Short mmCIF file of C-alpha atoms in Angstrom, two decimals:
data_model
loop_
_atom_site.label_atom_id
_atom_site.label_comp_id
_atom_site.label_asym_id
_atom_site.label_seq_id
_atom_site.Cartn_x
_atom_site.Cartn_y
_atom_site.Cartn_z
CA MET A 155 44.45 79.71 91.07
CA ASP A 156 44.73 76.93 93.67
CA LYS A 157 44.13 73.26 92.90
CA MET A 158 43.65 70.27 95.18
CA ALA A 159 45.70 67.14 94.50
CA VAL A 160 44.19 64.01 96.07
CA ARG A 161 45.87 60.60 96.07
CA GLY A 162 43.32 57.85 96.56
CA GLY A 163 43.47 54.58 98.41
CA HIS A 164 43.95 55.77 102.00
CA GLN A 165 41.41 54.83 104.64
CA LEU A 166 40.32 57.72 106.87
CA ASN A 167 40.18 57.15 110.62
CA GLY A 168 40.05 59.38 113.66
CA VAL A 169 38.24 62.34 115.19
CA THR A 170 37.61 65.73 113.64
CA ALA A 171 35.41 68.70 114.52
CA ALA A 172 32.82 70.57 112.50
CA SER A 173 33.25 74.32 112.12
CA GLY A 174 30.54 76.91 112.64
CA ALA A 175 27.80 76.98 110.02
CA LYS A 176 28.43 79.24 107.05
CA ASN A 177 24.73 79.35 106.23
CA SER A 178 24.01 80.55 109.75
CA ALA A 179 26.92 82.98 110.16
CA LEU A 180 26.02 85.00 107.06
CA PRO A 181 22.42 85.97 108.00
CA LEU A 182 23.59 86.58 111.57
CA LEU A 183 26.16 89.07 110.30
CA PHE A 184 23.58 90.93 108.26
CA ALA A 185 21.21 90.99 111.24
CA THR A 186 23.73 93.27 112.97
CA LEU A 187 22.58 96.08 110.67
CA LEU A 188 19.37 96.22 112.72
CA ALA A 189 21.10 97.70 115.78
CA ASP A 190 24.09 99.91 116.56
CA GLY A 191 26.73 98.72 119.00
CA GLU A 192 29.12 95.80 119.35
CA HIS A 193 27.80 92.43 118.19
CA VAL A 194 29.92 89.41 119.19
CA PHE A 195 29.78 86.02 117.47
CA HIS A 196 31.68 82.90 118.51
CA ASN A 197 32.38 79.77 116.43
CA VAL A 198 32.52 81.78 113.21
CA PRO A 199 34.22 79.81 110.39
CA ASP A 200 37.21 81.32 108.59
CA LEU A 201 35.74 81.35 105.09
CA VAL A 202 35.84 83.45 101.96
CA ASP A 203 32.07 84.08 102.20
CA VAL A 204 32.46 85.38 105.77
CA LYS A 205 35.19 87.75 104.57
CA SER A 206 32.89 88.93 101.78
CA ALA A 207 30.10 89.58 104.30
CA CYS A 208 32.50 91.59 106.46
CA ALA A 209 33.59 93.61 103.42
CA LEU A 210 29.95 94.46 102.73
CA LEU A 211 29.36 95.47 106.35
CA GLU A 212 32.47 97.65 106.27
CA SER A 213 31.25 99.35 103.08
CA LEU A 214 28.16 100.30 105.10
CA GLY A 215 30.26 101.94 107.82
CA CYS A 216 30.68 99.01 110.23
CA GLU A 217 33.97 97.84 111.71
CA THR A 218 34.80 94.13 111.98
CA CYS A 219 37.45 92.28 113.97
CA TYR A 220 38.05 88.54 113.57
CA LYS A 221 40.29 86.52 115.89
CA ASP A 222 40.27 82.86 116.94
CA HIS A 223 36.83 82.24 115.44
CA THR A 224 35.29 85.15 117.30
CA LEU A 225 33.97 87.96 115.13
CA ARG A 226 33.13 91.36 116.53
CA VAL A 227 31.00 93.71 114.47
CA PHE A 228 30.88 97.36 115.53
CA VAL A 229 27.77 98.83 113.92
CA LYS A 230 27.26 102.55 113.40
CA PRO A 231 24.54 104.30 111.40
CA ALA A 232 25.15 103.51 107.72
CA ARG A 233 26.65 106.25 105.59
CA VAL A 234 24.44 105.09 102.75
CA ALA A 235 22.08 102.12 102.64
CA GLU A 236 23.63 100.65 99.51
CA ALA A 237 25.25 97.28 98.78
CA SER A 238 27.34 97.65 95.65
CA TYR A 239 27.73 95.17 92.81
CA ASP A 240 31.48 94.77 93.34
CA ILE A 241 30.82 93.09 96.70
CA VAL A 242 27.43 91.47 96.20
CA ARG A 243 28.44 89.70 92.98
CA LYS A 244 30.78 87.45 94.99
CA MET A 245 28.09 85.98 97.23
CA ARG A 246 24.35 85.44 96.83
CA ALA A 247 23.73 85.75 100.56
CA SER A 248 24.43 89.48 100.27
CA ILE A 249 20.77 89.98 99.36
CA LEU A 250 20.08 89.35 103.06
CA CYS A 251 21.11 92.92 103.85
CA LEU A 252 17.96 94.14 102.06
CA GLY A 253 15.52 93.43 104.91
CA PRO A 254 17.65 94.92 107.71
CA LEU A 255 18.53 98.06 105.71
CA LEU A 256 14.95 98.64 104.66
CA ALA A 257 13.62 98.15 108.20
CA ARG A 258 16.27 100.38 109.76
CA TYR A 259 16.64 103.18 107.22
CA MET A 260 13.36 102.98 105.26
CA GLU A 261 15.31 102.57 102.03
CA ALA A 262 17.88 100.27 100.48
CA LYS A 263 19.77 99.87 97.23
CA VAL A 264 21.12 96.36 96.82
CA SER A 265 22.74 94.85 93.76
CA LEU A 266 21.17 91.74 92.34
CA PRO A 267 23.26 88.84 93.69
CA GLY A 268 25.83 86.56 92.10
CA GLY A 269 27.30 83.27 93.35
CA CYS A 270 27.36 79.61 92.28
CA ALA A 271 25.81 78.58 88.96
CA ILE A 272 23.65 75.76 90.37
CA GLY A 273 20.34 77.34 89.41
CA THR A 274 18.49 80.59 88.97
CA ARG A 275 17.56 81.00 92.66
CA PRO A 276 15.35 84.05 92.03
CA ILE A 277 14.74 86.58 94.79
CA ASP A 278 11.11 87.17 93.80
CA LEU A 279 9.81 85.77 97.08
CA HIS A 280 12.10 88.11 99.05
CA LEU A 281 10.73 91.10 97.16
CA GLU A 282 7.09 89.99 97.37
CA GLY A 283 7.50 89.73 101.14
CA MET A 284 8.82 93.30 101.35
CA LYS A 285 5.99 94.54 99.14
CA ALA A 286 3.44 92.85 101.39
CA MET A 287 4.91 94.86 104.27
CA GLY A 288 4.37 98.11 102.41
CA ALA A 289 7.67 98.64 100.60
CA GLU A 290 7.89 100.07 97.10
CA ILE A 291 10.22 97.88 95.07
CA SER A 292 11.77 98.44 91.66
CA VAL A 293 14.73 97.02 89.78
CA ASP A 294 16.97 99.34 87.81
CA ALA A 295 20.40 98.85 86.24
CA GLY A 296 20.96 95.60 88.14
CA TYR A 297 19.96 97.01 91.52
CA VAL A 298 16.95 96.41 93.75
CA LEU A 299 15.62 99.79 94.90
CA ALA A 300 13.40 99.63 97.96
CA LYS A 301 11.79 102.36 100.05
CA THR A 302 9.02 102.73 102.57
CA VAL A 303 7.58 105.26 104.99
CA LYS A 304 7.45 102.49 107.60
CA LEU A 305 7.21 98.74 107.20
CA GLN A 306 3.90 97.31 108.38
CA GLY A 307 3.21 93.86 109.76
CA ALA A 308 1.55 91.57 107.24
CA LYS A 309 0.50 88.00 106.53
CA ILE A 310 2.96 86.51 104.06
CA LEU A 311 2.37 83.14 102.42
CA PHE A 312 5.36 81.80 100.51
CA GLU A 313 4.36 79.64 97.55
CA ALA A 314 7.39 77.48 98.34
CA PRO A 315 9.68 77.40 101.38
CA THR A 316 12.59 79.79 100.86
CA VAL A 317 15.45 79.98 103.35
CA GLY A 318 16.74 83.38 102.23
CA GLY A 319 13.24 84.79 101.81
CA THR A 320 12.23 83.64 105.29
CA GLU A 321 15.40 85.17 106.79
CA ASN A 322 15.02 88.47 104.94
CA VAL A 323 11.37 88.95 105.86
CA MET A 324 11.96 87.80 109.44
CA MET A 325 14.71 90.41 109.93
CA ALA A 326 12.68 93.17 108.30
CA ALA A 327 9.62 92.34 110.40
CA THR A 328 11.45 92.79 113.71
CA LEU A 329 11.23 96.59 113.34
CA ALA A 330 7.92 96.77 111.49
CA ASP A 331 4.72 98.15 113.01
CA GLY A 332 2.44 95.37 114.19
CA GLU A 333 2.59 91.62 113.69
CA THR A 334 3.96 89.69 110.72
CA LEU A 335 2.95 86.11 110.04
CA ILE A 336 5.10 84.03 107.69
CA GLU A 337 3.32 80.92 106.43
CA ASN A 338 5.07 78.06 104.62
CA ALA A 339 8.30 79.32 106.17
CA ALA A 340 11.59 77.47 105.76
CA LYS A 341 12.38 75.19 108.73
CA GLU A 342 16.17 74.89 108.48
CA PRO A 343 18.27 74.95 111.68
CA GLU A 344 19.87 78.15 110.42
CA ILE A 345 16.45 79.84 110.57
CA VAL A 346 16.19 78.86 114.23
CA ASP A 347 19.69 80.16 114.94
CA LEU A 348 18.86 83.53 113.38
CA ALA A 349 15.60 83.76 115.33
CA ASN A 350 17.45 83.01 118.56
CA TYR A 351 19.88 85.85 117.93
CA LEU A 352 17.14 88.28 116.95
CA ASN A 353 15.39 87.49 120.22
CA LYS A 354 18.64 88.13 122.11
CA MET A 355 18.61 91.54 120.42
CA GLY A 356 15.15 92.20 121.81
CA ALA A 357 12.99 90.99 118.91
CA LYS A 358 9.82 88.98 119.41
CA VAL A 359 10.04 85.98 117.08
CA GLU A 360 8.05 82.80 117.68
CA GLY A 361 7.71 79.56 115.73
CA ALA A 362 11.11 79.38 114.05
CA GLY A 363 11.74 75.81 112.90
CA THR A 364 8.05 75.33 112.03
CA SER A 365 6.12 76.31 108.92
CA ILE A 366 4.54 79.31 110.68
CA ILE A 367 6.67 82.11 112.14
CA ARG A 368 5.15 85.02 114.04
CA ILE A 369 7.06 88.27 114.53
CA ARG A 370 5.79 91.16 116.61
CA GLY A 371 7.59 94.34 115.68
CA VAL A 372 9.46 96.39 118.27
CA ASN A 373 10.72 99.98 118.19
CA LYS A 374 14.41 99.25 118.71
CA LEU A 375 16.89 96.41 118.96
CA LYS A 376 20.25 96.17 120.73
CA ALA A 377 23.56 94.45 120.01
CA ALA A 378 24.10 91.03 121.62
CA GLU A 379 26.42 88.01 121.82
CA HIS A 380 25.89 84.60 120.23
CA THR A 381 27.56 81.29 119.32
CA VAL A 382 27.00 80.05 115.76
CA ILE A 383 25.56 76.54 115.42
CA PRO A 384 27.68 73.72 113.92
CA ASP A 385 27.82 73.36 110.14
CA ARG A 386 25.63 70.34 109.38
CA ILE A 387 26.77 70.26 105.74
CA GLU A 388 30.45 70.17 106.64
CA ALA A 389 29.75 67.53 109.30
CA GLY A 390 27.89 65.44 106.76
CA THR A 391 30.69 65.83 104.22
CA LEU A 392 33.30 64.65 106.74
CA LEU A 393 31.07 61.72 107.71
CA ILE A 394 30.82 60.69 104.05
CA ALA A 395 34.61 61.08 103.69
CA GLY A 396 35.07 58.43 106.37
CA ALA A 397 32.36 56.23 104.87
CA ILE A 398 33.58 56.29 101.27
CA THR A 399 37.07 55.17 102.33
CA GLY A 400 35.73 52.35 104.53
CA GLY A 401 37.12 54.04 107.63
CA GLU A 402 35.84 55.07 111.03
CA VAL A 403 35.44 58.80 111.55
CA THR A 404 33.89 60.71 114.42
CA VAL A 405 32.73 64.29 113.85
CA THR A 406 32.53 66.27 117.09
CA ARG A 407 31.02 69.71 117.74
CA SER A 408 28.21 68.70 115.42
CA ALA A 409 24.44 68.52 115.78
CA PRO A 410 23.41 64.93 114.98
CA ALA A 411 19.71 65.81 115.02
CA ASP A 412 20.29 68.16 112.08
CA LEU A 413 21.85 65.27 110.11
CA GLU A 414 18.94 62.87 110.58
CA ALA A 415 18.00 62.62 106.88
CA LEU A 416 21.59 61.77 105.91
CA ILE A 417 22.02 59.32 108.78
CA VAL A 418 18.80 57.49 107.84
CA LYS A 419 19.98 57.03 104.24
CA MET A 420 23.49 55.95 105.24
CA ARG A 421 22.04 53.34 107.60
CA GLU A 422 19.71 52.18 104.84
CA SER A 423 22.80 51.79 102.64
CA GLY A 424 24.38 49.53 105.23
CA PHE A 425 26.55 51.83 107.35
CA LYS A 426 26.61 51.69 111.12
CA ILE A 427 26.15 55.23 112.45
CA THR A 428 26.18 56.07 116.16
CA THR A 429 25.58 59.38 117.89
CA SER A 430 26.48 60.65 121.34
CA GLY A 431 25.78 64.17 122.51
CA ASP A 432 27.33 66.50 119.96
CA SER A 433 29.23 63.81 118.03
CA VAL A 434 28.38 61.38 115.25
CA THR A 435 30.47 58.39 114.12
CA VAL A 436 30.48 56.32 110.96
CA HIS A 437 31.94 52.87 111.60
CA ARG A 438 33.98 50.74 109.20
CA THR A 439 31.74 49.19 106.58
CA ARG A 440 32.36 47.04 103.53
CA GLY A 441 29.97 46.40 100.69
CA TRP A 442 27.35 49.10 101.20
CA ARG A 443 24.46 49.13 98.75
CA GLY A 444 22.88 51.74 96.52
CA VAL A 445 19.90 53.67 97.89
CA ASP A 446 17.64 56.31 96.37
CA ILE A 447 17.43 59.88 97.65
CA THR A 448 15.27 62.88 96.82
CA THR A 449 16.38 66.33 97.92
CA ALA A 450 13.83 68.70 99.43
CA PRO A 451 13.69 71.48 102.04
CA HIS A 452 14.57 70.60 105.64
CA PRO A 453 13.95 68.22 107.34
CA ALA A 454 14.23 66.17 104.14
CA PHE A 455 17.54 65.27 102.47
CA ALA A 456 19.58 68.47 102.00
CA THR A 457 20.41 69.54 98.47
CA ASP A 458 23.78 70.70 99.83
CA LEU A 459 24.67 67.04 100.54
CA GLN A 460 23.40 65.59 97.26
CA ALA A 461 26.72 65.80 95.36
CA GLN A 462 28.70 64.27 98.23
CA PHE A 463 26.19 61.43 98.59
CA MET A 464 26.42 60.78 94.86
CA ALA A 465 30.18 60.28 95.24
CA LEU A 466 29.45 57.74 97.99
CA MET A 467 26.97 55.91 95.76
CA THR A 468 29.56 55.46 93.00
CA GLN A 469 31.20 52.97 95.38
CA ALA A 470 27.98 51.18 96.36
CA GLU A 471 26.86 47.77 95.18
CA GLY A 472 23.89 48.16 92.87
CA THR A 473 22.07 51.16 91.46
CA SER A 474 20.85 54.31 93.15
CA VAL A 475 18.54 57.01 91.81
CA ILE A 476 19.22 60.57 92.94
CA THR A 477 16.46 63.12 92.40
CA GLU A 478 17.16 66.85 92.76
CA THR A 479 14.04 68.93 93.40
CA VAL A 480 15.54 72.12 94.85
CA PHE A 481 17.86 73.44 92.12
CA GLU A 482 17.41 72.79 88.42
CA ASN A 483 21.10 72.80 87.52
CA ARG A 484 22.77 70.90 90.33
CA PHE A 485 24.16 67.93 88.42
CA MET A 486 27.17 69.69 86.94
CA HIS A 487 29.43 67.45 89.01
CA VAL A 488 28.12 64.39 87.15
CA GLN A 489 30.25 64.91 84.05
CA GLU A 490 33.32 65.36 86.27
CA LEU A 491 32.58 62.13 88.17
CA VAL A 492 32.26 60.40 84.81
CA ARG A 493 35.75 61.64 83.99
CA LEU A 494 36.85 59.62 87.03
CA ASN A 495 35.20 56.52 85.48
CA ALA A 496 31.94 56.69 87.41
CA ASP A 497 28.89 55.15 85.72
CA ILE A 498 26.21 57.82 85.98
CA THR A 499 23.35 58.73 83.64
CA PRO A 500 21.85 62.19 84.24
CA LYS A 501 18.27 62.86 83.17
CA THR A 502 17.41 66.50 83.82
CA ARG A 503 16.69 66.39 87.59
CA VAL A 504 17.35 62.68 88.04
CA ALA A 505 20.69 60.86 88.00
CA VAL A 506 21.01 57.08 87.85
CA VAL A 507 24.21 55.93 89.56
CA ARG A 508 25.42 52.40 88.88
CA GLY A 509 27.89 51.58 91.60
CA THR A 510 31.35 50.43 90.50
CA PRO A 511 33.26 49.83 93.75
CA GLY A 512 37.01 50.34 93.38
CA LYS A 513 36.79 51.38 89.74
CA LEU A 514 37.30 55.15 89.95
CA MET A 515 40.47 56.39 88.24
CA GLY A 516 42.27 59.64 89.07
CA ALA A 517 42.08 62.45 86.51
CA PRO A 518 42.01 66.27 86.31
CA VAL A 519 38.51 67.55 87.11
CA MET A 520 36.85 70.95 87.41
CA ALA A 521 34.83 72.18 90.40
CA THR A 522 31.77 74.10 89.25
CA ASP A 523 30.34 75.09 92.62
CA LEU A 524 30.87 74.75 96.36
CA ARG A 525 29.33 71.33 96.99
CA ALA A 526 30.55 69.90 93.67
CA SER A 527 34.10 70.68 94.76
CA ALA A 528 33.59 68.65 97.95
CA CYS A 529 32.07 65.81 95.92
CA LEU A 530 35.14 65.62 93.66
CA VAL A 531 37.55 65.63 96.60
CA LEU A 532 35.58 62.75 98.16
CA ALA A 533 35.69 60.80 94.91
CA GLY A 534 39.43 61.45 94.70
CA LEU A 535 39.88 59.81 98.10
CA VAL A 536 38.99 56.42 96.57
CA ALA A 537 40.14 56.89 92.96
CA GLU A 538 43.23 55.03 91.82
CA GLY A 539 46.18 57.40 91.36
CA GLU A 540 45.93 61.17 91.61
CA THR A 541 42.88 63.37 91.16
CA VAL A 542 43.50 67.08 90.65
CA VAL A 543 40.49 69.29 91.45
CA ASN A 544 40.70 72.63 89.69
CA ARG A 545 38.96 75.84 90.79
CA ILE A 546 39.21 74.84 94.42
CA TYR A 547 38.35 78.40 95.44
CA HIS A 548 34.75 77.18 95.44
CA LEU A 549 35.65 74.87 98.33
CA ASP A 550 37.08 77.77 100.34
CA ARG A 551 33.71 79.52 100.27
CA GLY A 552 32.14 76.90 102.52
CA TYR A 553 34.77 74.60 104.06
CA GLU A 554 37.33 75.84 106.56
CA ASN A 555 40.75 74.28 106.08
CA MET A 556 39.28 71.13 104.56
CA GLU A 557 42.61 69.70 103.42
CA ALA A 558 44.07 69.92 106.94
CA LYS A 559 41.06 68.10 108.41
CA LEU A 560 41.28 65.34 105.81
CA MET A 561 45.05 64.98 106.23
CA ALA A 562 44.64 64.64 110.01
CA LEU A 563 42.34 61.68 109.30
CA GLY A 564 44.90 60.01 107.05
CA ALA A 565 44.15 61.37 103.59
CA GLN A 566 46.87 62.33 101.14
CA VAL A 567 45.68 65.75 100.04
CA GLU A 568 47.71 68.72 98.94
CA ARG A 569 46.81 72.24 97.92
CA VAL A 570 48.75 73.23 94.81
CA LYS A 571 49.29 76.87 93.96
#
């Protein structure tokens, strides 16, 4: 099992580029199940989760070909509309094949998902959406069993914004009879990217990026070509890497508008941040101060950047209060930061961080999930001595070649087998 050895004390400077968005690429790949033919995606990150998605598509009879960040998916009618446990357990996003399979084949058998242990993340809202469209849903032996004569357009009101639920229902509704209205829909940029691709396929989706999405069902969709949007979470992580080391880092091939909540808080903390076109730069700063953040659905502060921002706040002057409202178990990185000599008090969904600039000490730590692994690497960049991050396979699920990008900026990072 790979580890990441990080030697602290090296300022990061230079230019790096964000990869394609994992959280956009995955629903796009499952959208291919809606239409036979050759689907072509550019700017696809080379990640474990993408490989898992391809394995699932191949189990359904598709062929995939990945080269130089272009992924081709050759879709043929599925041999059986079933996503098995052996594949789905590796990645929660696999549940996103439910909507396309049900819409296309009028039935689906999908294993209940696995993934990171950051919270329960129930799929109830996904299933309620399918039921509202006329599907019969049951759960048996760890599988969701869904069937319908034909999905029907419906008005669906989510009790809380759900990214996966919005994506699943949106994909299913493209082939339903009539019009589907999703209210209290998720507004993330990845939702917009999926809607754009569905429309390229011939779907009729309006309102993506707002709280109300309208989908008028069509009889058939066709394969298309698309470029995946930049990964805003990776871009934000790299920006924080430059900031925490007091360096100057520019992240290109990014979407600064999608990072607005992070940029606002970093500026409030005392950092100078500039943007230009598709790039964002954090400038050298000394003596930044603690600020409070509260995570919430987009466009608020992203839960996927909470752990990384906490690492940054350990080096701030003063106290910051970090409130997590999205996932109930997303402070597992706190105890690992404390092992590095951070002064943090967790209180259920609130963590009080008392900044101790320059006081982190290297130690062995354990990554518990994808974003926690990034947080610990960032902390290691400024800890005295060596920090060894175990279970780094979590990092590989969502960050493409992270150690190479950090090393190119001046970090001393090494992957240890």
